[in-house]
Amino acid sequence: MTSPQPSPTYVFDGPTSRRGHRMNKMFMSLTRAQAREEFLADERAYCERFGLAQEQTTAVLERDWQAMLDLGGSIFYVYKLAMMDGLSMQYLGGVFTGMSEADFKAAMLAGGRTDV
């Protein structure tokens, strides 16, 4: 009998940081009210203003949270966009672990994930 394989750990290292620099800079800009208004008025143009790669722009526009991380997004910056959509960190935790928001929250309240 084999044990379940643990989920891979996401490592935000130097190369990942460089790959996602422009996207993370854009996410960080969303802390300003005027930037949020401009983003909501034309999300694609706002992404272009920061020079995002096409695949990064697509991930942002489609709210593909996993792709944003894979393309160099830092969860701390990606969360700025999630907050604009009214989403919680527990929602994102669920997305990244294949759980619902409620299940993820319950797992954390019970002491964390048990699959690793």
A tleap script that builds the chain and sets N, CA, C and O, in Angstrom:
source leaprc.protein.ff14SB
mol = sequence {
  NMET THR SER PRO GLN PRO SER PRO THR TYR
  VAL PHE ASP GLY PRO THR SER ARG ARG GLY
  HIE ARG MET ASN LYS MET PHE MET SER LEU
  THR ARG ALA GLN ALA ARG GLU GLU PHE LEU
  ALA ASP GLU ARG ALA TYR CYS GLU ARG PHE
  GLY LEU ALA GLN GLU GLN THR THR ALA VAL
  LEU GLU ARG ASP TRP GLN ALA MET LEU ASP
  LEU GLY GLY SER ILE PHE TYR VAL TYR LYS
  LEU ALA MET MET ASP GLY LEU SER MET GLN
  TYR LEU GLY GLY VAL PHE THR GLY MET SER
  GLU ALA ASP PHE LYS ALA ALA MET LEU ALA
  GLY GLY ARG THR ASP CVAL
}
set mol.1.N position { 0.839 -1.170 0.000 }
set mol.1.CA position { 0.000 0.000 0.000 }
set mol.1.C position { 0.891 1.242 0.000 }
set mol.1.O position { 1.850 1.338 0.766 }
set mol.2.N position { 0.554 2.183 -0.870 }
set mol.2.CA position { 1.350 3.413 -0.944 }
set mol.2.C position { 0.628 4.553 -0.238 }
set mol.2.O position { -0.599 4.644 -0.248 }
set mol.3.N position { 1.422 5.409 0.368 }
set mol.3.CA position { 0.830 6.574 1.027 }
set mol.3.C position { 0.558 7.653 -0.006 }
set mol.3.O position { 1.207 7.703 -1.051 }
set mol.4.N position { -0.409 8.520 0.294 }
set mol.4.CA position { -0.654 9.621 -0.650 }
set mol.4.C position { 0.568 10.516 -0.753 }
set mol.4.O position { 1.278 10.751 0.225 }
set mol.5.N position { 0.791 10.998 -1.937 }
set mol.5.CA position { 1.915 11.905 -2.162 }
set mol.5.C position { 1.558 13.295 -1.642 }
set mol.5.O position { 0.465 13.796 -1.906 }
set mol.6.N position { 2.478 13.919 -0.903 }
set mol.6.CA position { 2.193 15.278 -0.434 }
set mol.6.C position { 2.124 16.249 -1.604 }
set mol.6.O position { 2.765 16.050 -2.636 }
set mol.7.N position { 1.335 17.302 -1.422 }
set mol.7.CA position { 1.253 18.347 -2.443 }
set mol.7.C position { 2.612 19.020 -2.551 }
set mol.7.O position { 3.291 19.210 -1.542 }
set mol.8.N position { 3.012 19.379 -3.756 }
set mol.8.CA position { 4.301 20.065 -3.896 }
set mol.8.C position { 4.266 21.406 -3.172 }
set mol.8.O position { 3.232 22.070 -3.106 }
set mol.9.N position { 5.391 21.778 -2.645 }
set mol.9.CA position { 5.515 23.061 -1.965 }
set mol.9.C position { 5.859 24.127 -2.987 }
set mol.9.O position { 6.770 23.955 -3.797 }
set mol.10.N position { 5.131 25.218 -2.944 }
set mol.10.CA position { 5.392 26.331 -3.842 }
set mol.10.C position { 6.551 27.134 -3.271 }
set mol.10.O position { 6.487 27.596 -2.132 }
set mol.11.N position { 7.602 27.300 -4.053 }
set mol.11.CA position { 8.777 28.042 -3.606 }
set mol.11.C position { 8.863 29.343 -4.390 }
set mol.11.O position { 8.984 29.340 -5.615 }
set mol.12.N position { 8.798 30.452 -3.663 }
set mol.12.CA position { 8.940 31.765 -4.290 }
set mol.12.C position { 10.389 32.190 -4.112 }
set mol.12.O position { 10.758 32.787 -3.101 }
set mol.13.N position { 11.204 31.872 -5.116 }
set mol.13.CA position { 12.639 32.140 -5.039 }
set mol.13.C position { 13.017 33.293 -5.972 }
set mol.13.O position { 12.152 33.945 -6.556 }
set mol.14.N position { 14.315 33.528 -6.099 }
set mol.14.CA position { 14.802 34.627 -6.933 }
set mol.14.C position { 14.326 34.562 -8.372 }
set mol.14.O position { 13.790 35.549 -8.876 }
set mol.15.N position { 14.502 33.429 -9.057 }
set mol.15.CA position { 14.033 33.353 -10.444 }
set mol.15.C position { 12.515 33.562 -10.568 }
set mol.15.O position { 12.049 34.193 -11.516 }
set mol.16.N position { 11.762 33.038 -9.621 }
set mol.16.CA position { 10.310 33.226 -9.646 }
set mol.16.C position { 9.977 34.699 -9.455 }
set mol.16.O position { 9.098 35.236 -10.130 }
set mol.17.N position { 10.678 35.347 -8.538 }
set mol.17.CA position { 10.464 36.768 -8.278 }
set mol.17.C position { 10.741 37.599 -9.527 }
set mol.17.O position { 9.974 38.503 -9.859 }
set mol.18.N position { 11.825 37.295 -10.211 }
set mol.18.CA position { 12.163 38.039 -11.432 }
set mol.18.C position { 11.121 37.799 -12.521 }
set mol.18.O position { 10.734 38.726 -13.232 }
set mol.19.N position { 10.672 36.558 -12.648 }
set mol.19.CA position { 9.670 36.214 -13.666 }
set mol.19.C position { 8.361 36.975 -13.416 }
set mol.19.O position { 7.700 37.394 -14.366 }
set mol.20.N position { 7.993 37.153 -12.170 }
set mol.20.CA position { 6.725 37.789 -11.852 }
set mol.20.C position { 6.811 39.247 -11.463 }
set mol.20.O position { 5.814 39.829 -11.037 }
set mol.21.N position { 7.990 39.858 -11.600 }
set mol.21.CA position { 8.196 41.218 -11.099 }
set mol.21.C position { 7.135 42.205 -11.593 }
set mol.21.O position { 6.531 42.915 -10.789 }
set mol.22.N position { 6.911 42.252 -12.879 }
set mol.22.CA position { 5.959 43.237 -13.433 }
set mol.22.C position { 4.538 42.960 -12.951 }
set mol.22.O position { 3.791 43.881 -12.621 }
set mol.23.N position { 4.179 41.690 -12.917 }
set mol.23.CA position { 2.842 41.331 -12.465 }
set mol.23.C position { 2.664 41.683 -10.988 }
set mol.23.O position { 1.633 42.231 -10.599 }
set mol.24.N position { 3.664 41.371 -10.170 }
set mol.24.CA position { 3.573 41.691 -8.746 }
set mol.24.C position { 3.547 43.195 -8.507 }
set mol.24.O position { 2.869 43.674 -7.598 }
set mol.25.N position { 4.289 43.935 -9.326 }
set mol.25.CA position { 4.272 45.395 -9.218 }
set mol.25.C position { 2.864 45.923 -9.538 }
set mol.25.O position { 2.372 46.841 -8.882 }
set mol.26.N position { 2.231 45.332 -10.548 }
set mol.26.CA position { 0.873 45.730 -10.889 }
set mol.26.C position { -0.086 45.411 -9.745 }
set mol.26.O position { -0.916 46.242 -9.377 }
set mol.27.N position { 0.030 44.209 -9.186 }
set mol.27.CA position { -0.842 43.848 -8.064 }
set mol.27.C position { -0.660 44.823 -6.909 }
set mol.27.O position { -1.638 45.255 -6.299 }
set mol.28.N position { 0.570 45.165 -6.609 }
set mol.28.CA position { 0.838 46.068 -5.489 }
set mol.28.C position { 0.233 47.441 -5.738 }
set mol.28.O position { -0.171 48.122 -4.796 }
set mol.29.N position { 0.167 47.849 -6.992 }
set mol.29.CA position { -0.418 49.153 -7.306 }
set mol.29.C position { -1.894 49.212 -6.903 }
set mol.29.O position { -2.439 50.294 -6.684 }
set mol.30.N position { -2.531 48.056 -6.806 }
set mol.30.CA position { -3.958 48.006 -6.508 }
set mol.30.C position { -4.280 48.381 -5.066 }
set mol.30.O position { -5.442 48.343 -4.660 }
set mol.31.N position { -3.265 48.740 -4.292 }
set mol.31.CA position { -3.516 49.232 -2.942 }
set mol.31.C position { -4.010 50.682 -2.980 }
set mol.31.O position { -4.503 51.203 -1.979 }
set mol.32.N position { -3.874 51.327 -4.144 }
set mol.32.CA position { -4.323 52.722 -4.278 }
set mol.32.C position { -5.705 52.767 -4.939 }
set mol.32.O position { -5.941 52.077 -5.931 }
set mol.33.N position { -6.594 53.558 -4.404 }
set mol.33.CA position { -7.972 53.648 -4.907 }
set mol.33.C position { -8.013 54.025 -6.390 }
set mol.33.O position { -8.766 53.424 -7.157 }
set mol.34.N position { -7.221 55.002 -6.795 }
set mol.34.CA position { -7.238 55.428 -8.198 }
set mol.34.C position { -6.795 54.286 -9.110 }
set mol.34.O position { -7.363 54.096 -10.185 }
set mol.35.N position { -5.795 53.533 -8.692 }
set mol.35.CA position { -5.321 52.400 -9.490 }
set mol.35.C position { -6.423 51.341 -9.624 }
set mol.35.O position { -6.603 50.761 -10.695 }
set mol.36.N position { -7.144 51.095 -8.552 }
set mol.36.CA position { -8.239 50.115 -8.616 }
set mol.36.C position { -9.310 50.570 -9.607 }
set mol.36.O position { -9.841 49.762 -10.369 }
set mol.37.N position { -9.620 51.844 -9.594 }
set mol.37.CA position { -10.608 52.377 -10.536 }
set mol.37.C position { -10.126 52.216 -11.975 }
set mol.37.O position { -10.897 51.821 -12.849 }
set mol.38.N position { -8.860 52.519 -12.220 }
set mol.38.CA position { -8.302 52.394 -13.563 }
set mol.38.C position { -8.269 50.933 -14.007 }
set mol.38.O position { -8.568 50.622 -15.160 }
set mol.39.N position { -7.910 50.049 -13.097 }
set mol.39.CA position { -7.878 48.625 -13.421 }
set mol.39.C position { -9.273 48.143 -13.799 }
set mol.39.O position { -9.448 47.467 -14.812 }
set mol.40.N position { -10.262 48.489 -12.987 }
set mol.40.CA position { -11.627 48.029 -13.245 }
set mol.40.C position { -12.207 48.614 -14.527 }
set mol.40.O position { -13.055 47.991 -15.165 }
set mol.41.N position { -11.758 49.800 -14.906 }
set mol.41.CA position { -12.244 50.441 -16.129 }
set mol.41.C position { -11.769 49.701 -17.375 }
set mol.41.O position { -12.501 49.620 -18.362 }
set mol.42.N position { -10.549 49.158 -17.343 }
set mol.42.CA position { -10.001 48.442 -18.503 }
set mol.42.C position { -8.849 47.555 -18.020 }
set mol.42.O position { -7.687 47.963 -18.026 }
set mol.43.N position { -9.192 46.354 -17.609 }
set mol.43.CA position { -8.199 45.459 -17.017 }
set mol.43.C position { -7.065 45.126 -17.979 }
set mol.43.O position { -5.901 45.105 -17.580 }
set mol.44.N position { -7.391 44.870 -19.230 }
set mol.44.CA position { -6.351 44.518 -20.209 }
set mol.44.C position { -5.367 45.675 -20.393 }
set mol.44.O position { -4.153 45.468 -20.379 }
set mol.45.N position { -5.884 46.875 -20.563 }
set mol.45.CA position { -5.010 48.040 -20.753 }
set mol.45.C position { -4.148 48.265 -19.521 }
set mol.45.O position { -2.988 48.659 -19.641 }
set mol.46.N position { -4.699 48.019 -18.347 }
set mol.46.CA position { -3.927 48.203 -17.121 }
set mol.46.C position { -2.774 47.198 -17.073 }
set mol.46.O position { -1.658 47.550 -16.691 }
set mol.47.N position { -3.039 45.963 -17.457 }
set mol.47.CA position { -1.976 44.946 -17.512 }
set mol.47.C position { -0.904 45.354 -18.516 }
set mol.47.O position { 0.289 45.203 -18.255 }
set mol.48.N position { -1.331 45.870 -19.662 }
set mol.48.CA position { -0.382 46.292 -20.695 }
set mol.48.C position { 0.495 47.438 -20.193 }
set mol.48.O position { 1.677 47.514 -20.528 }
set mol.49.N position { -0.082 48.320 -19.396 }
set mol.49.CA position { 0.677 49.449 -18.853 }
set mol.49.C position { 1.874 48.976 -18.044 }
set mol.49.O position { 2.901 49.652 -17.999 }
set mol.50.N position { 1.750 47.825 -17.408 }
set mol.50.CA position { 2.839 47.292 -16.591 }
set mol.50.C position { 3.732 46.320 -17.372 }
set mol.50.O position { 4.692 45.780 -16.823 }
set mol.51.N position { 3.417 46.101 -18.643 }
set mol.51.CA position { 4.257 45.257 -19.490 }
set mol.51.C position { 4.172 43.777 -19.186 }
set mol.51.O position { 5.152 43.051 -19.354 }
set mol.52.N position { 3.001 43.318 -18.737 }
set mol.52.CA position { 2.846 41.896 -18.446 }
set mol.52.C position { 2.968 41.076 -19.724 }
set mol.52.O position { 2.566 41.517 -20.801 }
set mol.53.N position { 3.525 39.884 -19.592 }
set mol.53.CA position { 3.554 38.943 -20.706 }
set mol.53.C position { 2.112 38.537 -21.013 }
set mol.53.O position { 1.247 38.607 -20.140 }
set mol.54.N position { 1.856 38.118 -22.236 }
set mol.54.CA position { 0.493 37.749 -22.631 }
set mol.54.C position { -0.086 36.674 -21.709 }
set mol.54.O position { -1.254 36.753 -21.329 }
set mol.55.N position { 0.713 35.676 -21.349 }
set mol.55.CA position { 0.179 34.611 -20.492 }
set mol.55.C position { -0.141 35.135 -19.094 }
set mol.55.O position { -1.062 34.638 -18.446 }
set mol.56.N position { 0.601 36.122 -18.626 }
set mol.56.CA position { 0.288 36.734 -17.337 }
set mol.56.C position { -1.012 37.532 -17.433 }
set mol.56.O position { -1.864 37.451 -16.547 }
set mol.57.N position { -1.157 38.296 -18.505 }
set mol.57.CA position { -2.388 39.061 -18.710 }
set mol.57.C position { -3.584 38.123 -18.765 }
set mol.57.O position { -4.613 38.388 -18.143 }
set mol.58.N position { -3.454 37.039 -19.498 }
set mol.58.CA position { -4.547 36.073 -19.598 }
set mol.58.C position { -4.894 35.505 -18.227 }
set mol.58.O position { -6.071 35.377 -17.889 }
set mol.59.N position { -3.888 35.166 -17.444 }
set mol.59.CA position { -4.135 34.631 -16.098 }
set mol.59.C position { -4.890 35.638 -15.242 }
set mol.59.O position { -5.814 35.272 -14.515 }
set mol.60.N position { -4.500 36.903 -15.327 }
set mol.60.CA position { -5.170 37.954 -14.548 }
set mol.60.C position { -6.614 38.111 -15.019 }
set mol.60.O position { -7.535 38.107 -14.201 }
set mol.61.N position { -6.815 38.247 -16.307 }
set mol.61.CA position { -8.158 38.485 -16.839 }
set mol.61.C position { -9.101 37.318 -16.556 }
set mol.61.O position { -10.290 37.518 -16.311 }
set mol.62.N position { -8.563 36.099 -16.592 }
set mol.62.CA position { -9.384 34.907 -16.351 }
set mol.62.C position { -9.435 34.519 -14.876 }
set mol.62.O position { -10.111 33.561 -14.500 }
set mol.63.N position { -8.708 35.278 -14.040 }
set mol.63.CA position { -8.621 34.996 -12.602 }
set mol.63.C position { -8.190 33.542 -12.383 }
set mol.63.O position { -8.754 32.810 -11.570 }
set mol.64.N position { -7.169 33.166 -13.144 }
set mol.64.CA position { -6.559 31.841 -12.999 }
set mol.64.C position { -5.489 31.966 -11.928 }
set mol.64.O position { -4.323 32.223 -12.229 }
set mol.65.N position { -5.889 31.783 -10.679 }
set mol.65.CA position { -5.038 32.021 -9.516 }
set mol.65.C position { -3.797 31.144 -9.534 }
set mol.65.O position { -2.705 31.616 -9.217 }
set mol.66.N position { -3.946 29.878 -9.897 }
set mol.66.CA position { -2.789 28.981 -9.934 }
set mol.66.C position { -1.795 29.426 -11.008 }
set mol.66.O position { -0.585 29.412 -10.784 }
set mol.67.N position { -2.308 29.819 -12.168 }
set mol.67.CA position { -1.417 30.278 -13.240 }
set mol.67.C position { -0.653 31.529 -12.799 }
set mol.67.O position { 0.518 31.692 -13.140 }
set mol.68.N position { -1.312 32.410 -12.043 }
set mol.68.CA position { -0.618 33.608 -11.578 }
set mol.68.C position { 0.587 33.227 -10.724 }
set mol.68.O position { 1.654 33.825 -10.861 }
set mol.69.N position { 0.430 32.242 -9.847 }
set mol.69.CA position { 1.574 31.781 -9.045 }
set mol.69.C position { 2.627 31.133 -9.935 }
set mol.69.O position { 3.822 31.392 -9.792 }
set mol.70.N position { 2.171 30.290 -10.852 }
set mol.70.CA position { 3.107 29.598 -11.744 }
set mol.70.C position { 3.912 30.577 -12.601 }
set mol.70.O position { 5.037 30.279 -13.003 }
set mol.71.N position { 3.334 31.738 -12.873 }
set mol.71.CA position { 3.987 32.740 -13.716 }
set mol.71.C position { 4.769 33.776 -12.912 }
set mol.71.O position { 5.176 34.810 -13.441 }
set mol.72.N position { 4.975 33.486 -11.627 }
set mol.72.CA position { 5.828 34.336 -10.816 }
set mol.72.C position { 5.109 35.205 -9.806 }
set mol.72.O position { 5.735 36.034 -9.146 }
set mol.73.N position { 3.813 35.029 -9.676 }
set mol.73.CA position { 3.074 35.829 -8.704 }
set mol.73.C position { 3.384 35.404 -7.282 }
set mol.73.O position { 3.512 34.215 -6.988 }
set mol.74.N position { 3.500 36.377 -6.414 }
set mol.74.CA position { 3.626 36.113 -4.984 }
set mol.74.C position { 2.219 36.119 -4.398 }
set mol.74.O position { 1.431 37.016 -4.697 }
set mol.75.N position { 1.897 35.145 -3.580 }
set mol.75.CA position { 0.564 35.065 -2.996 }
set mol.75.C position { 0.199 36.369 -2.293 }
set mol.75.O position { -0.966 36.765 -2.298 }
set mol.76.N position { 1.163 37.031 -1.697 }
set mol.76.CA position { 0.892 38.265 -0.975 }
set mol.76.C position { 0.463 39.391 -1.908 }
set mol.76.O position { -0.294 40.275 -1.508 }
set mol.77.N position { 0.947 39.362 -3.155 }
set mol.77.CA position { 0.541 40.360 -4.136 }
set mol.77.C position { -0.707 39.911 -4.888 }
set mol.77.O position { -1.606 40.715 -5.133 }
set mol.78.N position { -0.768 38.639 -5.253 }
set mol.78.CA position { -1.946 38.100 -5.933 }
set mol.78.C position { -3.197 38.358 -5.096 }
set mol.78.O position { -4.273 38.624 -5.632 }
set mol.79.N position { -3.041 38.276 -3.789 }
set mol.79.CA position { -4.171 38.491 -2.889 }
set mol.79.C position { -4.768 39.891 -3.031 }
set mol.79.O position { -5.956 40.073 -2.763 }
set mol.80.N position { -3.989 40.872 -3.439 }
set mol.80.CA position { -4.519 42.228 -3.660 }
set mol.80.C position { -5.622 42.196 -4.714 }
set mol.80.O position { -6.629 42.892 -4.581 }
set mol.81.N position { -5.435 41.389 -5.762 }
set mol.81.CA position { -6.450 41.243 -6.793 }
set mol.81.C position { -7.648 40.458 -6.256 }
set mol.81.O position { -8.795 40.817 -6.520 }
set mol.82.N position { -7.386 39.407 -5.517 }
set mol.82.CA position { -8.480 38.613 -4.951 }
set mol.82.C position { -9.373 39.476 -4.065 }
set mol.82.O position { -10.597 39.341 -4.088 }
set mol.83.N position { -8.760 40.357 -3.290 }
set mol.83.CA position { -9.543 41.238 -2.414 }
set mol.83.C position { -10.466 42.133 -3.241 }
set mol.83.O position { -11.587 42.418 -2.819 }
set mol.84.N position { -10.014 42.573 -4.400 }
set mol.84.CA position { -10.870 43.405 -5.261 }
set mol.84.C position { -12.100 42.629 -5.712 }
set mol.84.O position { -13.158 43.213 -5.947 }
set mol.85.N position { -11.958 41.314 -5.831 }
set mol.85.CA position { -13.070 40.453 -6.241 }
set mol.85.C position { -13.883 39.974 -5.041 }
set mol.85.O position { -14.801 39.167 -5.187 }
set mol.86.N position { -13.537 40.479 -3.849 }
set mol.86.CA position { -14.278 40.091 -2.650 }
set mol.86.C position { -13.952 38.690 -2.157 }
set mol.86.O position { -14.759 38.069 -1.467 }
set mol.87.N position { -12.768 38.190 -2.511 }
set mol.87.CA position { -12.379 36.829 -2.135 }
set mol.87.C position { -11.436 36.848 -0.939 }
set mol.87.O position { -10.661 37.788 -0.763 }
set mol.88.N position { -11.506 35.821 -0.134 }
set mol.88.CA position { -10.684 35.729 1.072 }
set mol.88.C position { -9.408 34.935 0.813 }
set mol.88.O position { -9.274 34.242 -0.195 }
set mol.89.N position { -8.491 35.056 1.743 }
set mol.89.CA position { -7.267 34.254 1.672 }
set mol.89.C position { -7.629 32.772 1.806 }
set mol.89.O position { -6.977 31.916 1.207 }
set mol.90.N position { -8.664 32.471 2.587 }
set mol.90.CA position { -9.101 31.080 2.732 }
set mol.90.C position { -9.638 30.543 1.407 }
set mol.90.O position { -9.472 29.362 1.101 }
set mol.91.N position { -10.280 31.410 0.621 }
set mol.91.CA position { -10.728 30.994 -0.710 }
set mol.91.C position { -9.527 30.578 -1.551 }
set mol.91.O position { -9.524 29.512 -2.167 }
set mol.92.N position { -8.486 31.450 -1.566 }
set mol.92.CA position { -7.289 31.127 -2.349 }
set mol.92.C position { -6.620 29.870 -1.817 }
set mol.92.O position { -6.161 29.037 -2.599 }
set mol.93.N position { -6.558 29.721 -0.501 }
set mol.93.CA position { -5.990 28.505 0.078 }
set mol.93.C position { -6.720 27.273 -0.436 }
set mol.93.O position { -6.103 26.253 -0.744 }
set mol.94.N position { -8.025 27.377 -0.525 }
set mol.94.CA position { -8.812 26.269 -1.059 }
set mol.94.C position { -8.494 25.991 -2.517 }
set mol.94.O position { -8.374 24.835 -2.924 }
set mol.95.N position { -8.358 27.054 -3.302 }
set mol.95.CA position { -8.016 26.898 -4.722 }
set mol.95.C position { -6.697 26.149 -4.861 }
set mol.95.O position { -6.578 25.234 -5.676 }
set mol.96.N position { -5.710 26.539 -4.064 }
set mol.96.CA position { -4.376 25.972 -4.210 }
set mol.96.C position { -4.248 24.570 -3.620 }
set mol.96.O position { -3.261 23.881 -3.874 }
set mol.97.N position { -5.226 24.148 -2.844 }
set mol.97.CA position { -5.164 22.805 -2.244 }
set mol.97.C position { -6.275 21.892 -2.744 }
set mol.97.O position { -6.385 20.749 -2.299 }
set mol.98.N position { -7.099 22.383 -3.663 }
set mol.98.CA position { -8.172 21.563 -4.202 }
set mol.98.C position { -9.331 21.389 -3.232 }
set mol.98.O position { -10.065 20.404 -3.300 }
set mol.99.N position { -9.491 22.351 -2.329 }
set mol.99.CA position { -10.567 22.280 -1.352 }
set mol.99.C position { -11.522 23.446 -1.566 }
set mol.99.O position { -11.181 24.432 -2.219 }
set mol.100.N position { -12.715 23.322 -1.009 }
set mol.100.CA position { -13.609 24.477 -0.999 }
set mol.100.C position { -13.098 25.454 0.058 }
set mol.100.O position { -12.293 25.091 0.916 }
set mol.101.N position { -13.568 26.676 -0.014 }
set mol.101.CA position { -13.185 27.665 0.991 }
set mol.101.C position { -13.571 27.183 2.388 }
set mol.101.O position { -12.789 27.301 3.331 }
set mol.102.N position { -14.785 26.639 2.514 }
set mol.102.CA position { -15.261 26.165 3.826 }
set mol.102.C position { -14.408 25.004 4.338 }
set mol.102.O position { -14.060 24.954 5.518 }
set mol.103.N position { -14.075 24.069 3.440 }
set mol.103.CA position { -13.256 22.928 3.853 }
set mol.103.C position { -11.854 23.370 4.247 }
set mol.103.O position { -11.286 22.867 5.216 }
set mol.104.N position { -11.300 24.314 3.489 }
set mol.104.CA position { -9.964 24.806 3.810 }
set mol.104.C position { -9.978 25.488 5.182 }
set mol.104.O position { -9.104 25.247 6.015 }
set mol.105.N position { -10.968 26.331 5.399 }
set mol.105.CA position { -11.066 27.025 6.682 }
set mol.105.C position { -11.223 26.018 7.824 }
set mol.105.O position { -10.582 26.160 8.865 }
set mol.106.N position { -12.062 25.013 7.638 }
set mol.106.CA position { -12.255 23.986 8.676 }
set mol.106.C position { -10.960 23.233 8.929 }
set mol.106.O position { -10.639 22.927 10.077 }
set mol.107.N position { -10.220 22.934 7.884 }
set mol.107.CA position { -8.938 22.225 8.056 }
set mol.107.C position { -7.954 23.063 8.848 }
set mol.107.O position { -7.242 22.546 9.709 }
set mol.108.N position { -7.910 24.356 8.561 }
set mol.108.CA position { -6.979 25.226 9.300 }
set mol.108.C position { -7.403 25.356 10.757 }
set mol.108.O position { -6.553 25.356 11.648 }
set mol.109.N position { -8.702 25.465 11.012 }
set mol.109.CA position { -9.181 25.558 12.389 }
set mol.109.C position { -8.951 24.267 13.171 }
set mol.109.O position { -8.849 24.280 14.398 }
set mol.110.N position { -8.871 23.151 12.441 }
set mol.110.CA position { -8.634 21.855 13.079 }
set mol.110.C position { -7.152 21.540 13.225 }
set mol.110.O position { -6.794 20.443 13.655 }
set mol.111.N position { -6.297 22.474 12.876 }
set mol.111.CA position { -4.870 22.261 13.073 }
set mol.111.C position { -4.066 22.134 11.809 }
set mol.111.O position { -2.865 21.876 11.883 }
set mol.112.N position { -4.666 22.301 10.655 }
set mol.112.CA position { -3.920 22.273 9.402 }
set mol.112.C position { -4.220 21.068 8.559 }
set mol.112.O position { -5.016 20.207 8.932 }
set mol.113.N position { -3.577 21.016 7.423 }
set mol.113.CA position { -3.775 19.914 6.484 }
set mol.113.C position { -3.212 18.628 7.062 }
set mol.113.O position { -2.222 18.634 7.792 }
set mol.114.N position { -3.859 17.537 6.722 }
set mol.114.CA position { -3.407 16.240 7.220 }
set mol.114.C position { -2.847 15.349 6.115 }
set mol.114.O position { -2.511 14.191 6.364 }
set mol.115.N position { -2.743 15.879 4.900 }
set mol.115.CA position { -2.301 15.051 3.762 }
set mol.115.C position { -0.800 15.096 3.531 }
set mol.115.O position { -0.309 14.505 2.570 }
set mol.116.N position { -0.063 15.784 4.390 }
set mol.116.CA position { 1.387 15.868 4.191 }
set mol.116.C position { 2.133 15.220 5.344 }
set mol.116.O position { 3.363 15.196 5.348 }
savepdb mol mol.pdb
quit
